[in-house]
Short mmCIF file of C-alpha atoms in Angstrom, two decimals:
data_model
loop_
_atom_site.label_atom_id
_atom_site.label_comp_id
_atom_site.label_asym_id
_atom_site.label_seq_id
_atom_site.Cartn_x
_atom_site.Cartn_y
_atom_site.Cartn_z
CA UNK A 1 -21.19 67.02 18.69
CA UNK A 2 -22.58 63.66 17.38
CA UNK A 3 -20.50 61.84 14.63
CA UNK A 4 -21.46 59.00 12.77
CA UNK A 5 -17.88 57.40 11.16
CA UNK A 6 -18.10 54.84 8.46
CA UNK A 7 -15.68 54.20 5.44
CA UNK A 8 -14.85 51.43 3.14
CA UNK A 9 -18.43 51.25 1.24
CA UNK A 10 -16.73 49.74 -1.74
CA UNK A 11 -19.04 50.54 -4.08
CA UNK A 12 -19.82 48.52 -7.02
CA UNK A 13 -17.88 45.50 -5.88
CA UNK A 14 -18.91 42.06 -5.65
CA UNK A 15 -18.89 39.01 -3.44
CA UNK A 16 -17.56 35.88 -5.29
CA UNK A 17 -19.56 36.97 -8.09
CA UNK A 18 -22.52 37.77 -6.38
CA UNK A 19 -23.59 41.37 -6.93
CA UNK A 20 -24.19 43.20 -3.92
CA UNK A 21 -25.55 46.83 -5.35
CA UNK A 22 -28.68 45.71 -3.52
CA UNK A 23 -26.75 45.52 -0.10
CA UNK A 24 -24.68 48.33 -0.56
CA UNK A 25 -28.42 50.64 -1.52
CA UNK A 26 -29.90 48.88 1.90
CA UNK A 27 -27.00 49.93 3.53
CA UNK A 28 -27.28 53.78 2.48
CA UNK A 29 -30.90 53.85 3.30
CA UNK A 30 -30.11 52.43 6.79
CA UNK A 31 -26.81 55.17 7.26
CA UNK A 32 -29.52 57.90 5.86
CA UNK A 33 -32.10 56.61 8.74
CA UNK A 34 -29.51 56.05 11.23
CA UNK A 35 -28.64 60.10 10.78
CA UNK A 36 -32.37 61.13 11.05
CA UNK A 37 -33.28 59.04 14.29
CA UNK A 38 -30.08 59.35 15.86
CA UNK A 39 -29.77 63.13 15.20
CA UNK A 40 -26.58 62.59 14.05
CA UNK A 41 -24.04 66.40 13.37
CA UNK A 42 -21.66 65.35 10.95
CA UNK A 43 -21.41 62.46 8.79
CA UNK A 44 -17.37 60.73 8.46
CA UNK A 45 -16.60 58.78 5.34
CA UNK A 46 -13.07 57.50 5.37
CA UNK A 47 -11.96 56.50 1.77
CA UNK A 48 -12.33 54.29 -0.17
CA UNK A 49 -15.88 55.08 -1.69
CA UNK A 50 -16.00 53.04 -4.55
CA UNK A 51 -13.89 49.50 -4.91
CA UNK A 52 -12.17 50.74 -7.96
CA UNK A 53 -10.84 53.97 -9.61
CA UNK A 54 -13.47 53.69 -12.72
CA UNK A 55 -16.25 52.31 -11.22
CA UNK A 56 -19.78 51.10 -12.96
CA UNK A 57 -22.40 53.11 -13.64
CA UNK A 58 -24.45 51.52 -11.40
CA UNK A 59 -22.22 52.50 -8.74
CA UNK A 60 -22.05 55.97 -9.53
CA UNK A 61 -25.45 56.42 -9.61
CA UNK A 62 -26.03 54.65 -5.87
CA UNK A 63 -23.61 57.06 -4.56
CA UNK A 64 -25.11 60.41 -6.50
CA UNK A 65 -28.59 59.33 -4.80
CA UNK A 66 -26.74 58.65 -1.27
CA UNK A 67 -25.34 62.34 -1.64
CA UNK A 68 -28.30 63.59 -2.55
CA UNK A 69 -30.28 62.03 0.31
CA UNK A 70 -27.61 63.78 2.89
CA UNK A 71 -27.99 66.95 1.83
CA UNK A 72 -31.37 66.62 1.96
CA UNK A 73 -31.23 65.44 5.52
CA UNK A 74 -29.43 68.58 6.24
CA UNK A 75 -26.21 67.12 7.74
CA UNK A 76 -22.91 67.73 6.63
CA UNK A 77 -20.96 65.09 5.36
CA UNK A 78 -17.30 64.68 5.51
CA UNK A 79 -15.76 62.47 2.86
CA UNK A 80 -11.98 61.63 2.05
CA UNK A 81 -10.97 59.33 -0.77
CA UNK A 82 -9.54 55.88 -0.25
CA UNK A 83 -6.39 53.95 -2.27
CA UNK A 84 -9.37 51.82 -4.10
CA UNK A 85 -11.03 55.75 -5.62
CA UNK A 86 -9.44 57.36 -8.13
CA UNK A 87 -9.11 60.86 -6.12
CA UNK A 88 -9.53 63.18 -9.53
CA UNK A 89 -12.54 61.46 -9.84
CA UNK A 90 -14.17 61.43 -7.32
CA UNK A 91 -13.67 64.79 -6.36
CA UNK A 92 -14.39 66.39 -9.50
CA UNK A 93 -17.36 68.71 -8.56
CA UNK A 94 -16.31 68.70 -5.20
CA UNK A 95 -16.59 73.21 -4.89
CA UNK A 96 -19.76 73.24 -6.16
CA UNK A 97 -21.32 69.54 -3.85
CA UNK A 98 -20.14 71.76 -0.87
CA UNK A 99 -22.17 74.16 -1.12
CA UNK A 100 -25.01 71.10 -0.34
CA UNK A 101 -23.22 70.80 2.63
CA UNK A 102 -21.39 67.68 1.60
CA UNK A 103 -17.35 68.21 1.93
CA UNK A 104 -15.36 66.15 -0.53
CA UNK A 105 -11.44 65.98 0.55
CA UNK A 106 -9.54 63.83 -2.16
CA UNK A 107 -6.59 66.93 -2.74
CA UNK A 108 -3.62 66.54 -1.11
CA UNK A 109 -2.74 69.75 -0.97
CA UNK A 110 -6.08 70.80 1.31
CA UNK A 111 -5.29 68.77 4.00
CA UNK A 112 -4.15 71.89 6.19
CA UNK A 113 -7.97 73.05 5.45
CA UNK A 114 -10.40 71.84 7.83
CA UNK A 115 -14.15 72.21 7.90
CA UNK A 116 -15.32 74.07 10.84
CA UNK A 117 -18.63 72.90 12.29
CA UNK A 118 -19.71 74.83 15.41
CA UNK A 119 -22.11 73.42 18.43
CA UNK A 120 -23.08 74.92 21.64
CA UNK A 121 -19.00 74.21 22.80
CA UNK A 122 -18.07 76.35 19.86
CA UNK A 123 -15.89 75.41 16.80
CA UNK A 124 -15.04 71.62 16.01
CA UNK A 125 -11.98 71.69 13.01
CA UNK A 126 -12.13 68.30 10.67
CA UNK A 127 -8.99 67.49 8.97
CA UNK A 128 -9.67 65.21 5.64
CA UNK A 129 -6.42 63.23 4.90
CA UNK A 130 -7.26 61.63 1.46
CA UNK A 131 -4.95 58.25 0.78
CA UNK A 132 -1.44 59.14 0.60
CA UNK A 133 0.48 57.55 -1.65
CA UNK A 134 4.02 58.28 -0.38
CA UNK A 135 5.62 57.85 -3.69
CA UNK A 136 3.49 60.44 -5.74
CA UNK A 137 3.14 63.25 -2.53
CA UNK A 138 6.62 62.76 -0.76
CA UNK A 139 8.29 65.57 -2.28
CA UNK A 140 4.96 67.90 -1.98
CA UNK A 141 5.41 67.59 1.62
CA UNK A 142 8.81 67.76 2.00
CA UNK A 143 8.92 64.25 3.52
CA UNK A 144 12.39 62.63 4.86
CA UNK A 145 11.47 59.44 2.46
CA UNK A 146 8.96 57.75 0.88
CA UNK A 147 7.24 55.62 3.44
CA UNK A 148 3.85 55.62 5.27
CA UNK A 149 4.55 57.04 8.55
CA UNK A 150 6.75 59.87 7.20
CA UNK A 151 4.13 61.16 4.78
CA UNK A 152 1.62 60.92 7.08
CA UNK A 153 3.72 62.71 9.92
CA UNK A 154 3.94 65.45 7.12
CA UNK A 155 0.52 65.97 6.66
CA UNK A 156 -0.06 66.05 10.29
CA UNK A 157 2.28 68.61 10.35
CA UNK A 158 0.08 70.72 8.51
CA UNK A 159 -3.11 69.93 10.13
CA UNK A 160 -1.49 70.66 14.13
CA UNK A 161 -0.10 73.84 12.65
CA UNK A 162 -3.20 75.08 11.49
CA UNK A 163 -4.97 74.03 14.55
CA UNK A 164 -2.24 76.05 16.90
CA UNK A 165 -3.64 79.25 15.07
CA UNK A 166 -7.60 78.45 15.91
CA UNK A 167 -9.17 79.76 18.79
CA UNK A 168 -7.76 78.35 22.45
CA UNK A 169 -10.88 75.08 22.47
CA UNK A 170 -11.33 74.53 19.17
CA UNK A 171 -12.17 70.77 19.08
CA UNK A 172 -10.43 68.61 16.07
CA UNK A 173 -10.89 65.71 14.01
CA UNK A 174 -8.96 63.71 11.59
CA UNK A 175 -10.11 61.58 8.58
CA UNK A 176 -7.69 59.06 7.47
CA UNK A 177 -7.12 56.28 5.52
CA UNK A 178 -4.07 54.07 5.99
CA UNK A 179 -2.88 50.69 7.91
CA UNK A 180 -2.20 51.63 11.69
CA UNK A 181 -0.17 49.64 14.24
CA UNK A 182 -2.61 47.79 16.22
CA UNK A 183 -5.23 47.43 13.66
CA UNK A 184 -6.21 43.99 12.50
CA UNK A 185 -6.48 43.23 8.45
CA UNK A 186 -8.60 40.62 6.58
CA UNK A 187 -7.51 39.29 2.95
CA UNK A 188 -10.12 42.12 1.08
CA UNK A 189 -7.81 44.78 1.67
CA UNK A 190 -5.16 45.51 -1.37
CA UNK A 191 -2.33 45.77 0.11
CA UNK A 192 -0.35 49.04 0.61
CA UNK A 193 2.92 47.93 1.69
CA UNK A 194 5.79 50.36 0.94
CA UNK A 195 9.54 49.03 1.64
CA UNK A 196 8.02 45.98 3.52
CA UNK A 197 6.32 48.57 5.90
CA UNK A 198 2.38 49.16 6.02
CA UNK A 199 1.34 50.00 8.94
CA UNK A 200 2.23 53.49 11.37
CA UNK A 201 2.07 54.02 14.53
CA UNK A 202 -0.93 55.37 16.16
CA UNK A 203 1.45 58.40 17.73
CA UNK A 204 1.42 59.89 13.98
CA UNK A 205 -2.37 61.15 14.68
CA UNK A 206 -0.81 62.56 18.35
CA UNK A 207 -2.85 66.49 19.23
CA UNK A 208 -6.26 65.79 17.72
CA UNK A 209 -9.50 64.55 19.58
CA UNK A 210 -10.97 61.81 17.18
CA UNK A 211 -9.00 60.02 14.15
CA UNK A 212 -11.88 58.32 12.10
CA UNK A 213 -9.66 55.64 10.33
CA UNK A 214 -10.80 53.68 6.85
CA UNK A 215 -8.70 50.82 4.84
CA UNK A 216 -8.83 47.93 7.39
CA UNK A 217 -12.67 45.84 6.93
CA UNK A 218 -13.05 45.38 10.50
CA UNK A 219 -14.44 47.46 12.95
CA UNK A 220 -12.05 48.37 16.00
CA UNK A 221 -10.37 50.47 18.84
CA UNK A 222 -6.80 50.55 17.75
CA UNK A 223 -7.33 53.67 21.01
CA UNK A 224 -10.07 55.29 22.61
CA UNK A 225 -9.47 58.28 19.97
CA UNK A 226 -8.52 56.70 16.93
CA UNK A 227 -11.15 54.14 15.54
CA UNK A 228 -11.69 51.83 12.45
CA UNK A 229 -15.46 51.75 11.53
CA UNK A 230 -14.46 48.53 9.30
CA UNK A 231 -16.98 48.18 6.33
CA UNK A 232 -20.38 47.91 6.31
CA UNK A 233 -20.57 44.49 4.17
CA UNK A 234 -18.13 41.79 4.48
CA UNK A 235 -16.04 41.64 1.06
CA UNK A 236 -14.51 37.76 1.66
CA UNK A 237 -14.96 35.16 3.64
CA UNK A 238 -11.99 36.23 5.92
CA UNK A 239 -14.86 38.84 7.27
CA UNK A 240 -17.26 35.33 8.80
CA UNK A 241 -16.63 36.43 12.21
CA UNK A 242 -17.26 40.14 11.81
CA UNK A 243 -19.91 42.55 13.07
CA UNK A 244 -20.47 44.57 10.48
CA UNK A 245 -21.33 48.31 11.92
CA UNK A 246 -20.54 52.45 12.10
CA UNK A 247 -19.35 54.19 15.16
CA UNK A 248 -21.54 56.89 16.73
CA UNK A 249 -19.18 59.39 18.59
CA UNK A 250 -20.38 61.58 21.17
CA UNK A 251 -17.84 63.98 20.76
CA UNK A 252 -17.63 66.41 24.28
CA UNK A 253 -17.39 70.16 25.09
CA UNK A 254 -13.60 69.91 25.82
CA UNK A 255 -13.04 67.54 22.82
CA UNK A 256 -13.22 63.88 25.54
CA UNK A 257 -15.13 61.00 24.05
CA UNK A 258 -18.36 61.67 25.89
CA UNK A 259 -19.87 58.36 23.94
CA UNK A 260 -18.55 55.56 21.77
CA UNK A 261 -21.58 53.57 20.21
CA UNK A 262 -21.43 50.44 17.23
CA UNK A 263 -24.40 50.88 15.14
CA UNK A 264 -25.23 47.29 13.53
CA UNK A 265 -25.25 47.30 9.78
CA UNK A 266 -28.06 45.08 7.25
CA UNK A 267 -26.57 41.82 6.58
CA UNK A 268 -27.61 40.57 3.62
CA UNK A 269 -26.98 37.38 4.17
CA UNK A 270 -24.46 35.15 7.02
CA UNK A 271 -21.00 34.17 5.82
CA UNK A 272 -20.08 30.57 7.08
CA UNK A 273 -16.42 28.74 6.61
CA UNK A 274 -17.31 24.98 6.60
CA UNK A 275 -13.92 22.41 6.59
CA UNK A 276 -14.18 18.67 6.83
CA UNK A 277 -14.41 15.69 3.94
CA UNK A 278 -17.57 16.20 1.69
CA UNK A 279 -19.44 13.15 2.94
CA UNK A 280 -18.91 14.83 6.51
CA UNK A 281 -20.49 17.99 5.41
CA UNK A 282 -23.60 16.32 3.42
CA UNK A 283 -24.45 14.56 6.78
CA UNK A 284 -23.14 17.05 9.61
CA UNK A 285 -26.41 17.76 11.51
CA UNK A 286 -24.77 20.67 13.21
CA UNK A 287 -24.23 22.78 10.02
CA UNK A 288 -28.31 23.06 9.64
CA UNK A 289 -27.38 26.72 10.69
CA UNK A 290 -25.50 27.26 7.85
CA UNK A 291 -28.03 26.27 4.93
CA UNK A 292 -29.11 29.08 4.12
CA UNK A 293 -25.60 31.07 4.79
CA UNK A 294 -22.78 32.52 1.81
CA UNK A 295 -20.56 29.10 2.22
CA UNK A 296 -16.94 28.53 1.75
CA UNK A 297 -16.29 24.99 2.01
CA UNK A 298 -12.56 23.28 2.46
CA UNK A 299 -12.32 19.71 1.47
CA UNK A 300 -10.00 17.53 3.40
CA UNK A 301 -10.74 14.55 1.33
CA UNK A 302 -7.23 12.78 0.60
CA UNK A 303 -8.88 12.38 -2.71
CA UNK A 304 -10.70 14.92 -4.77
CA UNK A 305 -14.25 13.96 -4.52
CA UNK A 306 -16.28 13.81 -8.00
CA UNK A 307 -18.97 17.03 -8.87
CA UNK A 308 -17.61 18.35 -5.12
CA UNK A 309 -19.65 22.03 -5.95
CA UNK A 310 -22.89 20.47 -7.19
CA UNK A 311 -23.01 18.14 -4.26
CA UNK A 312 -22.62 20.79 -1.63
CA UNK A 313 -25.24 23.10 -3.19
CA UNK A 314 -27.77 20.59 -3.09
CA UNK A 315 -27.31 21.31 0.84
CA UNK A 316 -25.66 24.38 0.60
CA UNK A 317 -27.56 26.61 -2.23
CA UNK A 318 -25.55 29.36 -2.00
CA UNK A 319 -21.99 27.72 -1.67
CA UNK A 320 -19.69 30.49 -2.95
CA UNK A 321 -15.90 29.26 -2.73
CA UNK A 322 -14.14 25.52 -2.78
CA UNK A 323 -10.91 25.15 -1.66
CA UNK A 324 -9.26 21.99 -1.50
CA UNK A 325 -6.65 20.87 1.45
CA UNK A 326 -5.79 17.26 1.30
CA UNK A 327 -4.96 16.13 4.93
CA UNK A 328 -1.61 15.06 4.76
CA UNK A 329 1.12 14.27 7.02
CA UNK A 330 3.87 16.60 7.95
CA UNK A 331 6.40 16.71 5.10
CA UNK A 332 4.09 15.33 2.42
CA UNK A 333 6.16 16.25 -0.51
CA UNK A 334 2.57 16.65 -2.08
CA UNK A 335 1.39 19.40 0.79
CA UNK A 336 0.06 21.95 -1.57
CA UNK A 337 2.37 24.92 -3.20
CA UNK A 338 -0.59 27.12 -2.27
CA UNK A 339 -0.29 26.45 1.37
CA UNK A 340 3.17 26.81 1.97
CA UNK A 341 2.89 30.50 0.11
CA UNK A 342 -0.19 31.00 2.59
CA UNK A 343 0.26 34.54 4.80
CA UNK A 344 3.48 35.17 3.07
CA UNK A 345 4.07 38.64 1.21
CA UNK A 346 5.24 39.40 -1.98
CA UNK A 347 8.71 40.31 -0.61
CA UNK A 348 9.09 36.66 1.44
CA UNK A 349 8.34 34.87 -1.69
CA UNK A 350 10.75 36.80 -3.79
CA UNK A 351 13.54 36.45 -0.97
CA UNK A 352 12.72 32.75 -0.68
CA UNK A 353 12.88 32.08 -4.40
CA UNK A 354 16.15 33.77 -4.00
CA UNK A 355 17.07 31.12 -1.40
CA UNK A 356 15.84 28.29 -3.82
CA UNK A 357 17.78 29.36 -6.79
CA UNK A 358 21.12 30.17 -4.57
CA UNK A 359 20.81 26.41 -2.73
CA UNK A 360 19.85 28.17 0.55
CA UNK A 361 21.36 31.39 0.80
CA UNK A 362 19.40 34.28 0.78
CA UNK A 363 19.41 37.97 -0.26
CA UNK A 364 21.92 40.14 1.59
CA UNK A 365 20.89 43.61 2.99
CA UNK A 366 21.44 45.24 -0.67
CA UNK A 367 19.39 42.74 -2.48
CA UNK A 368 16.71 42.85 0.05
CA UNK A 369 16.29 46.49 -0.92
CA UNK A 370 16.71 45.95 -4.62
CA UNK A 371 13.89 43.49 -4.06
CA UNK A 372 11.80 46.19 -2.01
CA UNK A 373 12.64 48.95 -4.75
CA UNK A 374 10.83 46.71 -7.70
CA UNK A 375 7.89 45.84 -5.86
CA UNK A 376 7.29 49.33 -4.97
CA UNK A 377 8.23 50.30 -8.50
CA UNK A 378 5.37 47.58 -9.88
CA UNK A 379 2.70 49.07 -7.42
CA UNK A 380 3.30 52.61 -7.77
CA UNK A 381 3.39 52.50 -11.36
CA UNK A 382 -0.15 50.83 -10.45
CA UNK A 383 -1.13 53.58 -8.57
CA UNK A 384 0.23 56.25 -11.15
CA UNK A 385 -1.63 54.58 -14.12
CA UNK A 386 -5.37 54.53 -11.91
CA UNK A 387 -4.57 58.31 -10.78
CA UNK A 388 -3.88 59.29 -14.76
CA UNK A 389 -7.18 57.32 -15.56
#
C-alpha cells in the first residue's frame, strides 16, 4: 500500500509578515498531483492543519477546496489534528466528510478506532492519535500522570489492544503528533513542554508498522518506521537549511517498509541567513546568490549603523528580519540580554532569576516543581481557553 505522509500545513500563517496563502494553495495543488501521478492509496495528515485554533477565512476556504479535490481524486485521506487546530473545530462535520472518503480524527476518545483500508495483502488498520494534551485527557485514559510519554503510552494501549483482536496480518499505522526523542526542532514550533519534558521516546509507538509523526518542521528518520514529514513551507528562518518535502511509503505485504521516498515540495522563494557588518554585506560579491532570497541579516557592527533596513533592501529587496549582535569581547558587560537568554527555556530563566534574586543560590527540588507546576498551569489554561473557543 502506497502512503503519502505530510503534516504541519499551517494554514493561514505568515512568514515575517509576508502572506503565504499563495504557497500554501501551490502546495495543495502539487500534494493533489503528487497523489494522481504517483498513484498514491492513502493520504496521512499529521496535525496541525491550520496555524491557529480560529483561523481566517481565507484559510478555511483553501482547506474546504483541498478536501474537496481529494475526494474527488478518489483517495482516502487520513487526517489528525495538531496542538496549533482547535480539535472541535476542525472536526465538526467530520461523520458526514467521511463518507467522501476523507477520515477526520481530532476525538480523543476514537483513537482505539482505526480505518481499515484493504489491498491485495488484505487489511491495513490506521490509528489517528489527535494532539494530546496530557493535562485535559490524563484522567480519560487512566494515565499514571500528566506527562507526554504516559498519555501517549495510554493511547497506544488502546490502539495495540484493538489491533490484537484483528485478523493474524493485519498491517497498522499510527498518526501522531508530538515531540519524539531523536527528532530535531526549529524555533516555529510552540512549544509543548510539560514538567520540563517534551519529547518521548520512540519505544511509545513499539507493535505498529509505520508512525507518520507531525509537530517538528523538519523532515526526518527519527527510525526506519517512525518518520517526520516536517512541513511543506519553511515558517522562520531557523528552516534556511531545510528541504522542504512529503514521504512516499511503500508500505509491504507483511507490513516491512518496501520503499521510503522524499517528494520535494514548491518553494516559493529561498531563505538565506546573512551575518557580517552592513558595509560587508553591501559589497560581499559572494552573496549575489542571495538577492533575490527571503533575507535575515545580523549586524555585527560595534555601532548601530544609520537606516540599516533600507540600505540592505536596496541589495536585498526582500530582507525580512534584522537582528543586531554587536561583536564584543568575552564579558562585555554590554553583551546583549537577548543573547544570554538565547536557547534557554522558560523554566531556566525562571530558575536563574531565582539565582539572581537569592545572590546565587538556586531553587531546591520543591521549588523547581512549584516553578514547573505554574508554567504548566499558564499553558494549559492556554490550551483550555483555544479548546473552549
Amino acid at each position: 500500500m502506497r502512503l503519502l505522509h505530510t503534516s504541519d500545513w499551517h494554514l493561514g500563517r505568515s512568514f515575517h509578515r509576508v502572506g503565504l496563502l499563495d504557497a500554501q494553495a501551490a502546495f495543495l495543488d502539487h500534494l493533489v498531483r503528487t497523489v494522481r501521478e504517483r498513484e498514491v492509496d492513502a493520504v496521512l495528515v499529521a496535525g496541525d492543519v491550520y496555524d491557529r485554533a480560529v483561523p481566517p477565512l481565507p484559510a478555511v476556504e483553501l482547506f474546504d477546496t483541498a478536501l474537496h479535490r481529494l475526494a474527488d481524486a478518489g483517495v482516502p485521506t487520513v487526517m489528525i489534528s495538531g496542538n496549533h487546530d482547535s480539535a472541535r473545530r476542525l472536526g465538526v462535520g467530520a461523520g458526514l466528510i467521511e463518507r467522501a472518503g476523507i477520515h477526520l480524527r481530532t476525538d480523543p476518545a476514537g483513537i482505539g478506532t482505526p480505518v481499515v483500508l484493504a489491498d491485495d495483502h488484505g487489511d491495513v488498520a490506521l490509528y489517528g492519535l489527535p494532539y494530546l494534551e496530557p493535562a485535559l485527557v490524563r484522567e480519560r485514559f487512566g494515565a499514571p500522570k500528566a506527562g507526554h510519554e504516559a498519555v501517549l503510552g495510554a493511547a497506544m494501549e488502546r490502539v495495540r489492544a484493538d489491533l490484537a483482536e484483528r485478523p493474524a496480518g493485519t498491517r497498522s499505522v499510527v498518526l501522531a503528533h508530538a515531540f519524539v526523542a531523536g527528532g530535531e526542532p526549529s524555533d516555529s514550533e510552540r512549544d509543548i513542554t510539560v514538567g520540563g519534558v517534551a519529547a518521548v521516546p520512540a519505544g511509545v509507538f513499539d507493535g505498529v508498522d509505520y508512525v507518520a509523526l507531525g509537530h517538528l518542521h523538519g523532515s526526518q528518520t527519527v527510525t526506519p518506521r517512525v518518520r517526520y514529514s516536517g512541513s511543506p513551507l519553511a515558517y522562520s528562518f531557523s528552516e534556511a537549511e531545510h528541504r522542504k518535502t512529503m514521504w512516499l511509503i511503500d508500505l509491504g505485504p507483511q507490513g516491512e517498509i518496501a520503499a521510503a521516498e522524499r517528494i520535494d515540495c514548491p518553494v516559493p522563494r529561498a531563505l538565506a541567513r546573512i551575518r557580517g557588518r552592513l558595509d560587508d554585506l553591501l559589497a560581499d560579491p559572494a552573496l549575489v546568490r542571495h538577492e533575490d532570497s527571503w533575507i535575515e541579516a545580523t549586524l555585527t557592527d560595534s555601532v548601530r549603523p544609520a537606516e540599516p533596513m533600507a540600505r540592505l533592501s536596496e541589495r536585498f529587496p526582500h530582507t525580512l528580519n534584522l537582528v543586531f549582535e554587536p561583536e564584543r569581547t568575552e564579558g562585555d558587560p554590554l553583551a546583549s540580554y537577548a543573547q544570554r537568554l538565547r536557547d534557554r527555556t522558560d523554566q531556566q530563566i525562571a530558575e536563574d532569576f531565582v539565582a539572581h534574586v537569592r545572590g546565587g543560590a538556586g531553587p531546591d527540588g520543591s521549588e523547581r516543581a512549584v516553578l514547573y507546576g505554574a508554567l504548566d498551569d499558564v499553558r494549559v489554561d492556554a490550551e483550555r481557553r483555544e479548546v473552549g473557543r
